mmCIF file of C-alpha atoms in Angstrom:
data_model
loop_
_atom_site.group_PDB
_atom_site.id
_atom_site.type_symbol
_atom_site.label_atom_id
_atom_site.label_comp_id
_atom_site.label_asym_id
_atom_site.label_seq_id
_atom_site.Cartn_x
_atom_site.Cartn_y
_atom_site.Cartn_z
ATOM 1 C CA MET A 1222 136.486 133.449 26.123
ATOM 2 C CA ARG A 1223 135.087 132.581 29.858
ATOM 3 C CA ARG A 1224 136.918 131.513 32.189
ATOM 4 C CA LEU A 1225 136.112 129.787 35.562
ATOM 5 C CA THR A 1226 137.110 131.498 38.947
ATOM 6 C CA PRO A 1227 137.569 129.113 41.912
ATOM 7 C CA PRO A 1228 136.066 130.189 45.154
ATOM 8 C CA ALA A 1229 138.258 132.457 47.161
ATOM 9 C CA LYS A 1230 138.452 130.684 50.504
ATOM 10 C CA HIS A 1231 138.826 126.727 49.334
ATOM 11 C CA PRO A 1232 140.784 126.840 46.084
ATOM 12 C CA ALA A 1233 142.097 123.521 46.939
ATOM 13 C CA LEU A 1234 139.061 121.929 47.618
ATOM 14 C CA GLU A 1235 137.415 123.340 44.254
ATOM 15 C CA GLU A 1236 140.428 122.036 42.696
ATOM 16 C CA THR A 1237 140.360 118.413 43.866
ATOM 17 C CA ALA A 1238 136.315 118.602 43.179
ATOM 18 C CA VAL A 1239 137.643 118.596 39.353
ATOM 19 C CA LEU A 1240 138.308 115.287 37.533
ATOM 20 C CA THR A 1241 141.090 116.287 34.906
ATOM 21 C CA SER A 1242 142.301 114.223 31.799
ATOM 22 C CA GLN A 1243 144.447 115.183 28.816
ATOM 23 C CA VAL A 1244 141.428 113.823 26.491
ATOM 24 C CA ILE A 1245 137.614 113.951 27.002
ATOM 25 C CA ILE A 1246 135.879 112.653 24.189
ATOM 26 C CA ILE A 1247 132.045 112.996 24.060
ATOM 27 C CA GLY A 1248 130.274 109.799 22.452
ATOM 28 C CA ALA A 1249 131.240 106.455 23.209
ATOM 29 C CA GLY A 1250 129.643 105.224 19.402
ATOM 30 C CA ALA A 1251 131.824 103.726 16.782
ATOM 31 C CA ALA A 1252 134.147 107.370 16.061
ATOM 32 C CA GLY A 1253 134.217 108.073 19.979
ATOM 33 C CA LEU A 1254 135.423 104.111 21.060
ATOM 34 C CA MET A 1255 137.886 104.106 17.999
ATOM 35 C CA CYS A 1256 139.172 107.798 18.996
ATOM 36 C CA ALA A 1257 139.619 106.884 22.804
ATOM 37 C CA MET A 1258 141.390 103.463 22.440
ATOM 38 C CA SER A 1259 143.538 104.835 19.781
ATOM 39 C CA ALA A 1260 144.769 108.023 22.269
ATOM 40 C CA ALA A 1261 144.937 105.872 25.069
ATOM 41 C CA ALA A 1262 147.302 103.609 23.364
ATOM 42 C CA ARG A 1263 149.547 106.515 22.764
ATOM 43 C CA GLY A 1264 149.363 107.044 26.755
ATOM 44 C CA ARG A 1265 147.016 109.864 26.915
ATOM 45 C CA ARG A 1266 144.911 109.730 29.760
ATOM 46 C CA VAL A 1267 140.943 109.485 28.116
ATOM 47 C CA LEU A 1268 137.710 110.073 29.737
ATOM 48 C CA LEU A 1269 135.081 108.799 27.444
ATOM 49 C CA LEU A 1270 131.393 110.143 28.058
ATOM 50 C CA ASP A 1271 127.954 108.894 26.955
ATOM 51 C CA HIS A 1272 124.508 109.972 28.317
ATOM 52 C CA ALA A 1273 123.004 106.819 27.174
ATOM 53 C CA ASN A 1274 123.210 103.484 29.424
ATOM 54 C CA LYS A 1275 125.075 101.546 27.115
ATOM 55 C CA ALA A 1276 128.384 102.361 24.438
ATOM 56 C CA GLY A 1277 127.753 101.509 20.760
ATOM 57 C CA LYS A 1278 124.112 100.792 20.610
ATOM 58 C CA LYS A 1279 123.975 101.862 16.757
ATOM 59 C CA ILE A 1280 126.378 99.186 16.448
ATOM 60 C CA LEU A 1281 124.872 96.838 18.092
ATOM 61 C CA MET A 1282 121.858 97.512 15.876
ATOM 62 C CA SER A 1283 123.594 97.946 12.682
ATOM 63 C CA GLY A 1284 123.485 95.137 9.530
ATOM 64 C CA GLY A 1285 120.593 93.331 10.861
ATOM 65 C CA GLY A 1286 122.170 92.817 14.278
ATOM 66 C CA ARG A 1287 125.477 91.623 12.298
ATOM 67 C CA CYS A 1288 127.018 95.141 11.639
ATOM 68 C CA ASN A 1289 128.403 95.807 8.195
ATOM 69 C CA PHE A 1290 131.718 97.035 9.965
ATOM 70 C CA THR A 1291 133.392 98.179 6.854
ATOM 71 C CA ASN A 1292 133.794 97.642 3.123
ATOM 72 C CA LEU A 1293 136.562 95.896 0.882
ATOM 73 C CA TYR A 1294 136.128 98.785 -1.982
ATOM 74 C CA CYS A 1295 136.240 101.923 0.432
ATOM 75 C CA GLU A 1296 136.906 104.672 -1.372
ATOM 76 C CA PRO A 1297 136.621 108.628 -1.227
ATOM 77 C CA ALA A 1298 133.905 108.500 -3.822
ATOM 78 C CA ASN A 1299 131.597 106.622 -1.571
ATOM 79 C CA PHE A 1300 131.134 109.768 0.569
ATOM 80 C CA LEU A 1301 128.945 112.646 0.327
ATOM 81 C CA SER A 1302 130.235 116.029 1.598
ATOM 82 C CA HIS A 1303 130.188 119.795 0.568
ATOM 83 C CA ASN A 1304 133.928 119.398 0.520
ATOM 84 C CA PRO A 1305 134.227 116.279 -0.926
ATOM 85 C CA HIS A 1306 138.298 116.198 -0.587
ATOM 86 C CA PHE A 1307 137.853 116.576 3.108
ATOM 87 C CA CYS A 1308 137.410 112.445 3.837
ATOM 88 C CA LYS A 1309 140.523 112.027 1.693
ATOM 89 C CA SER A 1310 143.485 111.905 4.261
ATOM 90 C CA ALA A 1311 141.737 110.217 7.341
ATOM 91 C CA LEU A 1312 140.845 107.070 5.108
ATOM 92 C CA ALA A 1313 143.859 106.823 3.598
ATOM 93 C CA ARG A 1314 145.727 106.799 7.319
ATOM 94 C CA PHE A 1315 143.223 103.995 8.540
ATOM 95 C CA THR A 1316 141.799 102.123 5.527
ATOM 96 C CA GLN A 1317 139.713 99.234 5.611
ATOM 97 C CA TRP A 1318 142.467 97.051 6.051
ATOM 98 C CA ASP A 1319 143.657 98.421 9.323
ATOM 99 C CA PHE A 1320 140.252 97.449 10.605
ATOM 100 C CA ILE A 1321 140.090 94.035 9.308
ATOM 101 C CA ALA A 1322 143.224 93.376 10.822
ATOM 102 C CA LEU A 1323 142.027 94.604 14.094
ATOM 103 C CA VAL A 1324 139.267 91.907 13.602
ATOM 104 C CA ALA A 1325 141.110 88.972 12.711
ATOM 105 C CA LYS A 1326 143.233 90.262 15.968
ATOM 106 C CA HIS A 1327 140.201 89.580 17.873
ATOM 107 C CA GLY A 1328 139.525 86.633 16.377
ATOM 108 C CA VAL A 1329 135.819 87.759 15.230
ATOM 109 C CA PRO A 1330 134.788 85.704 12.468
ATOM 110 C CA TYR A 1331 133.307 87.689 9.455
ATOM 111 C CA HIS A 1332 132.244 87.257 5.664
ATOM 112 C CA GLU A 1333 131.964 89.741 2.686
ATOM 113 C CA LYS A 1334 128.016 89.283 1.782
ATOM 114 C CA LYS A 1335 127.910 91.474 -1.460
ATOM 115 C CA LEU A 1336 129.669 94.265 -3.090
ATOM 116 C CA GLY A 1337 132.352 94.310 -0.799
ATOM 117 C CA GLN A 1338 130.212 94.675 2.305
ATOM 118 C CA LEU A 1339 131.787 92.578 5.538
ATOM 119 C CA PHE A 1340 129.490 91.560 8.161
ATOM 120 C CA CYS A 1341 130.057 89.899 11.428
ATOM 121 C CA ASP A 1342 129.570 85.879 11.139
ATOM 122 C CA ASN A 1343 127.924 85.880 14.407
ATOM 123 C CA LYS A 1344 126.830 88.969 16.239
ATOM 124 C CA SER A 1345 127.482 92.785 16.158
ATOM 125 C CA SER A 1346 128.401 92.802 19.735
ATOM 126 C CA ASP A 1347 131.605 91.009 18.497
ATOM 127 C CA ILE A 1348 132.632 94.285 17.328
ATOM 128 C CA LEU A 1349 131.482 96.355 20.054
ATOM 129 C CA ASP A 1350 133.198 94.314 22.433
ATOM 130 C CA LEU A 1351 136.698 94.355 20.506
ATOM 131 C CA LEU A 1352 136.305 98.013 21.019
ATOM 132 C CA LEU A 1353 135.281 97.872 24.392
ATOM 133 C CA ASP A 1354 138.251 95.467 25.086
ATOM 134 C CA GLU A 1355 140.588 97.517 23.451
ATOM 135 C CA CYS A 1356 139.472 100.835 25.405
ATOM 136 C CA GLU A 1357 139.867 98.711 28.502
ATOM 137 C CA GLN A 1358 143.255 97.244 27.747
ATOM 138 C CA ALA A 1359 144.805 100.797 27.011
ATOM 139 C CA GLY A 1360 143.357 102.622 30.172
ATOM 140 C CA VAL A 1361 140.438 104.528 29.143
ATOM 141 C CA ASP A 1362 137.822 106.076 31.819
ATOM 142 C CA LEU A 1363 134.292 105.243 30.344
ATOM 143 C CA ARG A 1364 131.438 107.019 32.115
ATOM 144 C CA LEU A 1365 127.970 105.927 30.948
ATOM 145 C CA SER A 1366 124.562 107.615 32.291
ATOM 146 C CA THR A 1367 126.602 110.689 31.655
ATOM 147 C CA SER A 1368 125.251 113.958 30.864
ATOM 148 C CA VAL A 1369 127.215 117.328 29.650
ATOM 149 C CA SER A 1370 125.339 120.525 30.618
ATOM 150 C CA GLU A 1371 127.746 123.257 30.252
ATOM 151 C CA ILE A 1372 131.154 123.504 28.589
ATOM 152 C CA THR A 1373 133.783 126.514 28.931
ATOM 153 C CA ARG A 1374 136.814 127.197 27.070
ATOM 154 C CA VAL A 1375 139.455 127.966 29.794
ATOM 155 C CA GLU A 1376 143.179 128.356 30.205
ATOM 156 C CA GLY A 1377 145.103 125.133 28.456
ATOM 157 C CA GLY A 1378 141.625 123.433 27.357
ATOM 158 C CA TYR A 1379 138.217 123.213 28.192
ATOM 159 C CA GLN A 1380 135.915 122.871 31.715
ATOM 160 C CA LEU A 1381 132.785 120.565 31.427
ATOM 161 C CA GLN A 1382 129.982 120.640 33.691
ATOM 162 C CA THR A 1383 128.456 116.861 33.731
ATOM 163 C CA SER A 1384 126.370 114.615 35.825
ATOM 164 C CA ILE A 1385 129.285 113.071 37.621
ATOM 165 C CA GLY A 1386 130.813 116.541 38.320
ATOM 166 C CA PRO A 1387 132.834 119.252 36.757
ATOM 167 C CA THR A 1388 135.577 117.748 34.209
ATOM 168 C CA ARG A 1389 138.246 119.204 32.738
ATOM 169 C CA CYS A 1390 140.801 118.354 29.792
ATOM 170 C CA GLU A 1391 143.143 120.054 27.260
ATOM 171 C CA SER A 1392 141.643 118.062 24.112
ATOM 172 C CA LEU A 1393 138.059 117.807 23.834
ATOM 173 C CA VAL A 1394 136.631 115.327 21.169
ATOM 174 C CA ILE A 1395 132.805 115.712 19.752
ATOM 175 C CA ALA A 1396 131.511 112.293 18.589
ATOM 176 C CA THR A 1397 127.964 112.475 19.264
ATOM 177 C CA GLY A 1398 126.966 111.679 16.084
ATOM 178 C CA GLY A 1399 124.177 112.826 14.073
ATOM 179 C CA LEU A 1400 120.140 113.005 14.388
ATOM 180 C CA SER A 1401 119.195 109.378 12.960
ATOM 181 C CA ILE A 1402 117.270 107.204 15.293
ATOM 182 C CA PRO A 1403 116.492 109.246 18.188
ATOM 183 C CA THR A 1404 115.172 106.403 19.891
ATOM 184 C CA LEU A 1405 118.851 104.652 20.522
ATOM 185 C CA GLY A 1406 119.811 108.109 22.032
ATOM 186 C CA ALA A 1407 120.737 110.625 19.046
ATOM 187 C CA THR A 1408 120.530 114.291 19.772
ATOM 188 C CA GLY A 1409 121.617 117.592 18.434
ATOM 189 C CA ILE A 1410 124.219 118.228 21.492
ATOM 190 C CA GLY A 1411 127.265 117.984 18.876
ATOM 191 C CA TYR A 1412 125.685 120.758 16.600
ATOM 192 C CA GLN A 1413 125.059 122.962 19.751
ATOM 193 C CA ILE A 1414 128.470 122.407 20.862
ATOM 194 C CA ALA A 1415 129.965 123.555 17.530
ATOM 195 C CA ARG A 1416 127.685 126.462 17.368
ATOM 196 C CA GLN A 1417 129.047 127.576 20.563
ATOM 197 C CA PHE A 1418 132.826 127.689 19.499
ATOM 198 C CA GLY A 1419 131.984 129.523 16.139
ATOM 199 C CA HIS A 1420 131.277 127.042 13.865
ATOM 200 C CA SER A 1421 129.102 126.847 10.875
ATOM 201 C CA LEU A 1422 126.478 124.179 10.112
ATOM 202 C CA LEU A 1423 125.506 122.851 6.956
ATOM 203 C CA PRO A 1424 121.818 122.149 6.914
ATOM 204 C CA THR A 1425 120.673 118.675 8.081
ATOM 205 C CA ARG A 1426 118.520 115.924 7.089
ATOM 206 C CA ALA A 1427 118.006 112.327 6.619
ATOM 207 C CA GLY A 1428 120.010 109.985 4.438
ATOM 208 C CA LEU A 1429 119.881 106.426 3.695
ATOM 209 C CA VAL A 1430 116.309 106.607 4.376
ATOM 210 C CA PRO A 1431 112.894 104.871 2.840
ATOM 211 C CA PHE A 1432 110.922 106.818 0.792
ATOM 212 C CA THR A 1433 106.909 107.367 1.503
ATOM 213 C CA ILE A 1434 104.108 107.525 -1.214
ATOM 214 C CA THR A 1435 101.063 109.429 -0.756
ATOM 215 C CA ASP A 1436 99.609 109.221 -4.522
ATOM 216 C CA PRO A 1437 96.663 106.545 -3.876
ATOM 217 C CA GLN A 1438 96.922 104.510 -6.390
ATOM 218 C CA LEU A 1439 100.745 104.137 -6.124
ATOM 219 C CA LYS A 1440 99.912 103.777 -2.526
ATOM 220 C CA ALA A 1441 98.101 100.980 -3.055
ATOM 221 C CA LEU A 1442 100.061 99.304 -5.542
ATOM 222 C CA CYS A 1443 102.830 99.174 -2.300
ATOM 223 C CA SER A 1444 100.593 98.498 0.160
ATOM 224 C CA GLU A 1445 99.622 95.296 -1.378
ATOM 225 C CA LEU A 1446 102.989 94.544 -2.521
ATOM 226 C CA SER A 1447 104.421 95.168 1.099
ATOM 227 C CA GLY A 1448 107.107 92.728 1.800
ATOM 228 C CA THR A 1449 107.924 91.988 -1.869
ATOM 229 C CA SER A 1450 111.539 92.320 -2.853
ATOM 230 C CA VAL A 1451 112.624 93.078 -6.329
ATOM 231 C CA GLU A 1452 116.424 91.642 -7.260
ATOM 232 C CA ASP A 1453 119.169 94.499 -9.067
ATOM 233 C CA CYS A 1454 116.726 97.304 -9.942
ATOM 234 C CA ARG A 1455 118.646 100.598 -11.386
ATOM 235 C CA ILE A 1456 117.564 103.675 -9.246
ATOM 236 C CA THR A 1457 118.549 106.959 -10.737
ATOM 237 C CA CYS A 1458 118.178 110.729 -9.465
ATOM 238 C CA ASN A 1459 120.526 113.759 -9.830
ATOM 239 C CA GLY A 1460 123.198 111.891 -12.211
ATOM 240 C CA GLN A 1461 123.620 109.255 -9.496
ATOM 241 C CA SER A 1462 122.597 105.598 -10.102
ATOM 242 C CA PHE A 1463 122.798 102.664 -7.934
ATOM 243 C CA VAL A 1464 121.670 98.887 -8.708
ATOM 244 C CA GLU A 1465 120.476 97.002 -5.946
ATOM 245 C CA ASN A 1466 117.512 95.474 -4.493
ATOM 246 C CA ILE A 1467 114.059 97.551 -3.768
ATOM 247 C CA LEU A 1468 111.541 96.747 -0.843
ATOM 248 C CA PHE A 1469 107.893 97.598 -1.298
ATOM 249 C CA THR A 1470 106.471 98.620 2.668
ATOM 250 C CA HIS A 1471 102.962 99.620 3.612
ATOM 251 C CA ARG A 1472 104.064 103.037 3.462
ATOM 252 C CA GLY A 1473 106.392 103.526 0.111
ATOM 253 C CA LEU A 1474 109.524 101.932 -1.065
ATOM 254 C CA SER A 1475 112.811 100.597 0.678
ATOM 255 C CA GLY A 1476 115.451 98.154 0.342
ATOM 256 C CA PRO A 1477 119.110 99.201 -0.425
ATOM 257 C CA ALA A 1478 118.851 101.094 -3.468
ATOM 258 C CA ILE A 1479 116.133 103.284 -2.457
ATOM 259 C CA LEU A 1480 118.391 104.204 1.071
ATOM 260 C CA GLN A 1481 121.219 104.765 -1.378
ATOM 261 C CA ILE A 1482 119.490 107.114 -4.031
ATOM 262 C CA SER A 1483 117.399 108.926 -0.927
ATOM 263 C CA SER A 1484 120.876 110.683 -0.161
ATOM 264 C CA TYR A 1485 121.023 112.450 -3.590
ATOM 265 C CA TRP A 1486 116.991 113.058 -3.514
ATOM 266 C CA GLN A 1487 115.596 116.382 -2.864
ATOM 267 C CA PRO A 1488 112.046 116.761 -2.298
ATOM 268 C CA GLY A 1489 109.581 117.215 -5.183
ATOM 269 C CA GLN A 1490 111.906 115.176 -7.282
ATOM 270 C CA ALA A 1491 111.488 112.266 -9.363
ATOM 271 C CA ILE A 1492 113.546 109.440 -9.206
ATOM 272 C CA SER A 1493 113.580 106.823 -12.213
ATOM 273 C CA ILE A 1494 113.232 103.259 -11.455
ATOM 274 C CA ASP A 1495 114.629 100.261 -13.970
ATOM 275 C CA LEU A 1496 112.511 97.178 -12.533
ATOM 276 C CA LEU A 1497 114.745 95.193 -15.216
ATOM 277 C CA PRO A 1498 118.148 96.560 -16.019
ATOM 278 C CA ARG A 1499 119.673 93.270 -16.797
ATOM 279 C CA ILE A 1500 117.052 92.800 -19.587
ATOM 280 C CA ASP A 1501 117.113 94.295 -22.679
ATOM 281 C CA LEU A 1502 113.076 94.681 -22.663
ATOM 282 C CA PRO A 1503 112.325 95.429 -26.576
ATOM 283 C CA VAL A 1504 114.342 92.607 -27.797
ATOM 284 C CA TRP A 1505 112.619 90.301 -24.736
ATOM 285 C CA LEU A 1506 109.023 91.411 -25.497
ATOM 286 C CA ALA A 1507 109.336 90.996 -29.342
ATOM 287 C CA GLU A 1508 110.556 87.633 -28.397
ATOM 288 C CA GLN A 1509 107.862 86.695 -26.349
ATOM 289 C CA GLN A 1510 105.443 87.812 -28.853
ATOM 290 C CA ARG A 1511 107.116 85.711 -31.372
ATOM 291 C CA GLU A 1512 107.592 82.406 -29.516
ATOM 292 C CA ARG A 1513 104.534 82.935 -27.082
ATOM 293 C CA PRO A 1514 101.817 84.757 -29.019
ATOM 294 C CA ASN A 1515 98.597 83.473 -27.044
ATOM 295 C CA SER A 1516 100.433 83.812 -23.755
ATOM 296 C CA GLU A 1517 99.163 86.756 -21.483
ATOM 297 C CA LEU A 1518 101.593 89.706 -20.671
ATOM 298 C CA LYS A 1519 100.966 89.033 -17.191
ATOM 299 C CA THR A 1520 101.948 85.377 -17.364
ATOM 300 C CA LEU A 1521 105.392 86.394 -19.034
ATOM 301 C CA LEU A 1522 105.966 88.897 -16.442
ATOM 302 C CA ALA A 1523 105.562 86.382 -13.533
ATOM 303 C CA ASP A 1524 108.462 84.554 -14.908
ATOM 304 C CA LEU A 1525 110.294 87.698 -13.783
ATOM 305 C CA PHE A 1526 108.796 89.175 -11.014
ATOM 306 C CA THR A 1527 106.364 87.158 -8.347
ATOM 307 C CA LYS A 1528 103.089 86.034 -9.647
ATOM 308 C CA LYS A 1529 101.278 88.795 -7.449
ATOM 309 C CA MET A 1530 103.468 91.689 -8.534
ATOM 310 C CA ALA A 1531 103.297 90.826 -12.381
ATOM 311 C CA GLY A 1532 99.294 90.658 -11.903
ATOM 312 C CA LEU A 1533 99.686 94.058 -10.621
ATOM 313 C CA LEU A 1534 101.454 95.735 -12.519
ATOM 314 C CA ALA A 1535 99.568 94.514 -15.371
ATOM 315 C CA GLU A 1536 96.409 95.349 -13.890
ATOM 316 C CA HIS A 1537 97.766 99.033 -12.901
ATOM 317 C CA TRP A 1538 99.680 100.165 -15.508
ATOM 318 C CA LEU A 1539 99.896 97.867 -18.910
ATOM 319 C CA THR A 1540 96.938 96.183 -19.576
ATOM 320 C CA SER A 1541 97.239 92.524 -19.848
ATOM 321 C CA LYS A 1542 96.301 90.498 -22.787
ATOM 322 C CA PRO A 1543 97.867 87.752 -25.262
ATOM 323 C CA MET A 1544 100.755 88.930 -26.895
ATOM 324 C CA LYS A 1545 99.981 88.613 -30.152
ATOM 325 C CA GLN A 1546 97.539 91.309 -29.659
ATOM 326 C CA TYR A 1547 100.201 94.119 -28.971
ATOM 327 C CA THR A 1548 101.280 96.747 -31.587
ATOM 328 C CA PRO A 1549 105.107 97.508 -31.756
ATOM 329 C CA GLY A 1550 104.003 100.678 -30.212
ATOM 330 C CA GLU A 1551 102.153 99.231 -27.596
ATOM 331 C CA LEU A 1552 105.153 97.472 -26.725
ATOM 332 C CA LYS A 1553 107.345 100.149 -26.503
ATOM 333 C CA VAL A 1554 105.038 101.816 -24.089
ATOM 334 C CA ILE A 1555 105.420 98.515 -21.877
ATOM 335 C CA ALA A 1556 109.227 98.322 -22.198
ATOM 336 C CA GLU A 1557 109.494 101.980 -21.262
ATOM 337 C CA ARG A 1558 107.395 101.762 -18.040
ATOM 338 C CA LEU A 1559 109.197 98.911 -16.581
ATOM 339 C CA SER A 1560 112.643 100.565 -17.404
ATOM 340 C CA ASP A 1561 111.971 104.152 -16.310
ATOM 341 C CA TRP A 1562 108.961 104.293 -13.752
ATOM 342 C CA GLN A 1563 109.077 108.093 -13.046
ATOM 343 C CA LEU A 1564 108.155 108.401 -9.106
ATOM 344 C CA VAL A 1565 108.031 111.390 -7.241
ATOM 345 C CA PRO A 1566 108.185 110.453 -3.534
ATOM 346 C CA ALA A 1567 106.243 112.681 -0.845
ATOM 347 C CA GLY A 1568 108.909 112.886 1.247
ATOM 348 C CA THR A 1569 111.084 110.239 3.587
ATOM 349 C CA GLU A 1570 110.794 108.452 7.062
ATOM 350 C CA GLY A 1571 112.845 111.102 8.333
ATOM 351 C CA TYR A 1572 115.331 110.200 11.217
ATOM 352 C CA ARG A 1573 113.338 107.852 12.624
ATOM 353 C CA THR A 1574 114.471 105.384 10.365
ATOM 354 C CA ALA A 1575 117.071 107.055 8.975
ATOM 355 C CA GLU A 1576 120.643 105.637 9.265
ATOM 356 C CA VAL A 1577 122.975 108.660 8.826
ATOM 357 C CA THR A 1578 122.551 112.727 9.101
ATOM 358 C CA LEU A 1579 123.589 114.479 5.989
ATOM 359 C CA GLY A 1580 125.119 117.588 6.646
ATOM 360 C CA GLY A 1581 126.440 118.769 9.960
ATOM 361 C CA VAL A 1582 129.509 120.366 11.205
ATOM 362 C CA ASP A 1583 131.161 122.327 7.950
ATOM 363 C CA THR A 1584 134.556 120.682 7.257
ATOM 364 C CA ARG A 1585 135.873 123.911 5.771
ATOM 365 C CA GLU A 1586 136.398 124.715 9.256
ATOM 366 C CA VAL A 1587 138.421 121.823 10.779
ATOM 367 C CA SER A 1588 141.340 120.376 9.623
ATOM 368 C CA SER A 1589 141.414 117.421 7.558
ATOM 369 C CA LYS A 1590 144.767 116.093 8.904
ATOM 370 C CA THR A 1591 143.987 116.371 12.434
ATOM 371 C CA MET A 1592 139.988 116.899 12.974
ATOM 372 C CA GLU A 1593 140.927 119.675 14.876
ATOM 373 C CA SER A 1594 138.718 122.925 14.931
ATOM 374 C CA LEU A 1595 140.098 125.622 12.903
ATOM 375 C CA LYS A 1596 138.117 128.306 15.327
ATOM 376 C CA SER A 1597 138.676 127.050 18.702
ATOM 377 C CA PRO A 1598 142.373 125.013 19.531
ATOM 378 C CA GLY A 1599 142.015 121.763 20.957
ATOM 379 C CA LEU A 1600 138.271 121.020 19.713
ATOM 380 C CA TYR A 1601 137.868 118.175 17.310
ATOM 381 C CA PHE A 1602 135.144 116.872 15.686
ATOM 382 C CA ILE A 1603 134.794 113.214 14.194
ATOM 383 C CA GLY A 1604 132.391 110.757 12.738
ATOM 384 C CA GLU A 1605 128.625 111.603 11.747
ATOM 385 C CA VAL A 1606 128.738 115.033 13.429
ATOM 386 C CA LEU A 1607 130.875 116.447 10.580
ATOM 387 C CA ASP A 1608 129.482 116.915 6.975
ATOM 388 C CA VAL A 1609 130.415 113.169 5.728
ATOM 389 C CA SER A 1610 128.076 110.635 4.631
ATOM 390 C CA GLY A 1611 129.302 107.325 3.534
ATOM 391 C CA HIS A 1612 126.860 105.215 0.840
ATOM 392 C CA LEU A 1613 125.138 102.297 2.475
ATOM 393 C CA GLY A 1614 127.416 99.334 2.850
ATOM 394 C CA GLY A 1615 130.150 99.684 5.670
ATOM 395 C CA PHE A 1616 131.085 103.209 4.640
ATOM 396 C CA ASN A 1617 129.677 105.117 7.517
ATOM 397 C CA PHE A 1618 131.481 102.836 9.880
ATOM 398 C CA GLN A 1619 134.785 102.994 7.993
ATOM 399 C CA TRP A 1620 134.476 106.994 7.835
ATOM 400 C CA ALA A 1621 134.004 106.681 12.037
ATOM 401 C CA TRP A 1622 137.174 104.262 12.100
ATOM 402 C CA ALA A 1623 139.451 106.583 10.020
ATOM 403 C CA SER A 1624 138.214 110.203 11.495
ATOM 404 C CA GLY A 1625 138.275 108.679 15.295
ATOM 405 C CA TYR A 1626 142.109 107.094 14.745
ATOM 406 C CA ALA A 1627 143.109 110.626 12.774
ATOM 407 C CA ALA A 1628 141.954 112.723 15.742
ATOM 408 C CA ALA A 1629 143.651 110.554 18.259
ATOM 409 C CA GLN A 1630 147.332 110.745 16.914
ATOM 410 C CA TYR A 1631 147.160 114.580 17.608
ATOM 411 C CA VAL A 1632 144.643 114.840 20.854
#
């Protein structure tokens, strides 16, 4: 443990130059703001630092600008972690209903879009504004455009060298997020701090991220269909399945179902796509053959997909001809291809567009009750920097609110 020794001649001047707070939080995103307002509401003196020029940038861009701020059906099963039990305590102590009550308190209008996903009626800034209002009312000292260059363990807490000068605290909270969307200011500083104080890191990778495709034929298909969405496809990989929309892009595949399964996919693995999970395809094809024997397959598929997609599927995969010309074996192959499209993505688009970072600070070295380090007393980790990642649909915000609130009760 390194201790700072003030200059012998002017200890008083050195002491007055240090900005002292009971709690310092690094990172003014969702988790950091929640922790700051909740700790300050308990009467703690809180200094909230962020290197960006604006707080909550990811809040502002989330949900297409309308912020999917929580989910009605939030459960521990909606989260990925090497330690799946870790998230349970915090989620139970600050639930979706607690955040919904906060939203109601501030009069923010919202609606359920689908699958329990709650969005602002107006803009994401409504959520950021309520957090900033709560921080202001509680007396949080928010300093933006402030970088941290060094952290040292000192007697009774921590001392930080920052661009506004030295600061000192009893409790230090790391709410720096992951590596996702670096254009919004994401850095790896939280992981560096964790390592400095003896924490293990689990391998990080992009999650909730589109797939890229390099196979020439498949890439051509995706490119031609770029912008086309297919509703309610079932995507399966590694024993996990999601039924949601997929979106073709110039680079490959995106959309909610793809983003969801990307968190479970490993490089080199195949994903299975059922384009029509709500239809019994063998039965449907037999009916079409019986009732519309002279119609071509691509014409019938245009009832299920866009005309362009039906034509391209028939051209690339299925060989379109009048239904009466198909043998039972050929119809079986068509049904299998549409219901079990086996695809091996080349990779993902990476942190550039990923909504979350998988992996991070090993939760086995952090208290699930307090979020405090088990390696360095007075050091706390909250939000995405931890090895806890949610599904798409408001779950990652709920983890930010819950983990931030949990730490705030003990800092």
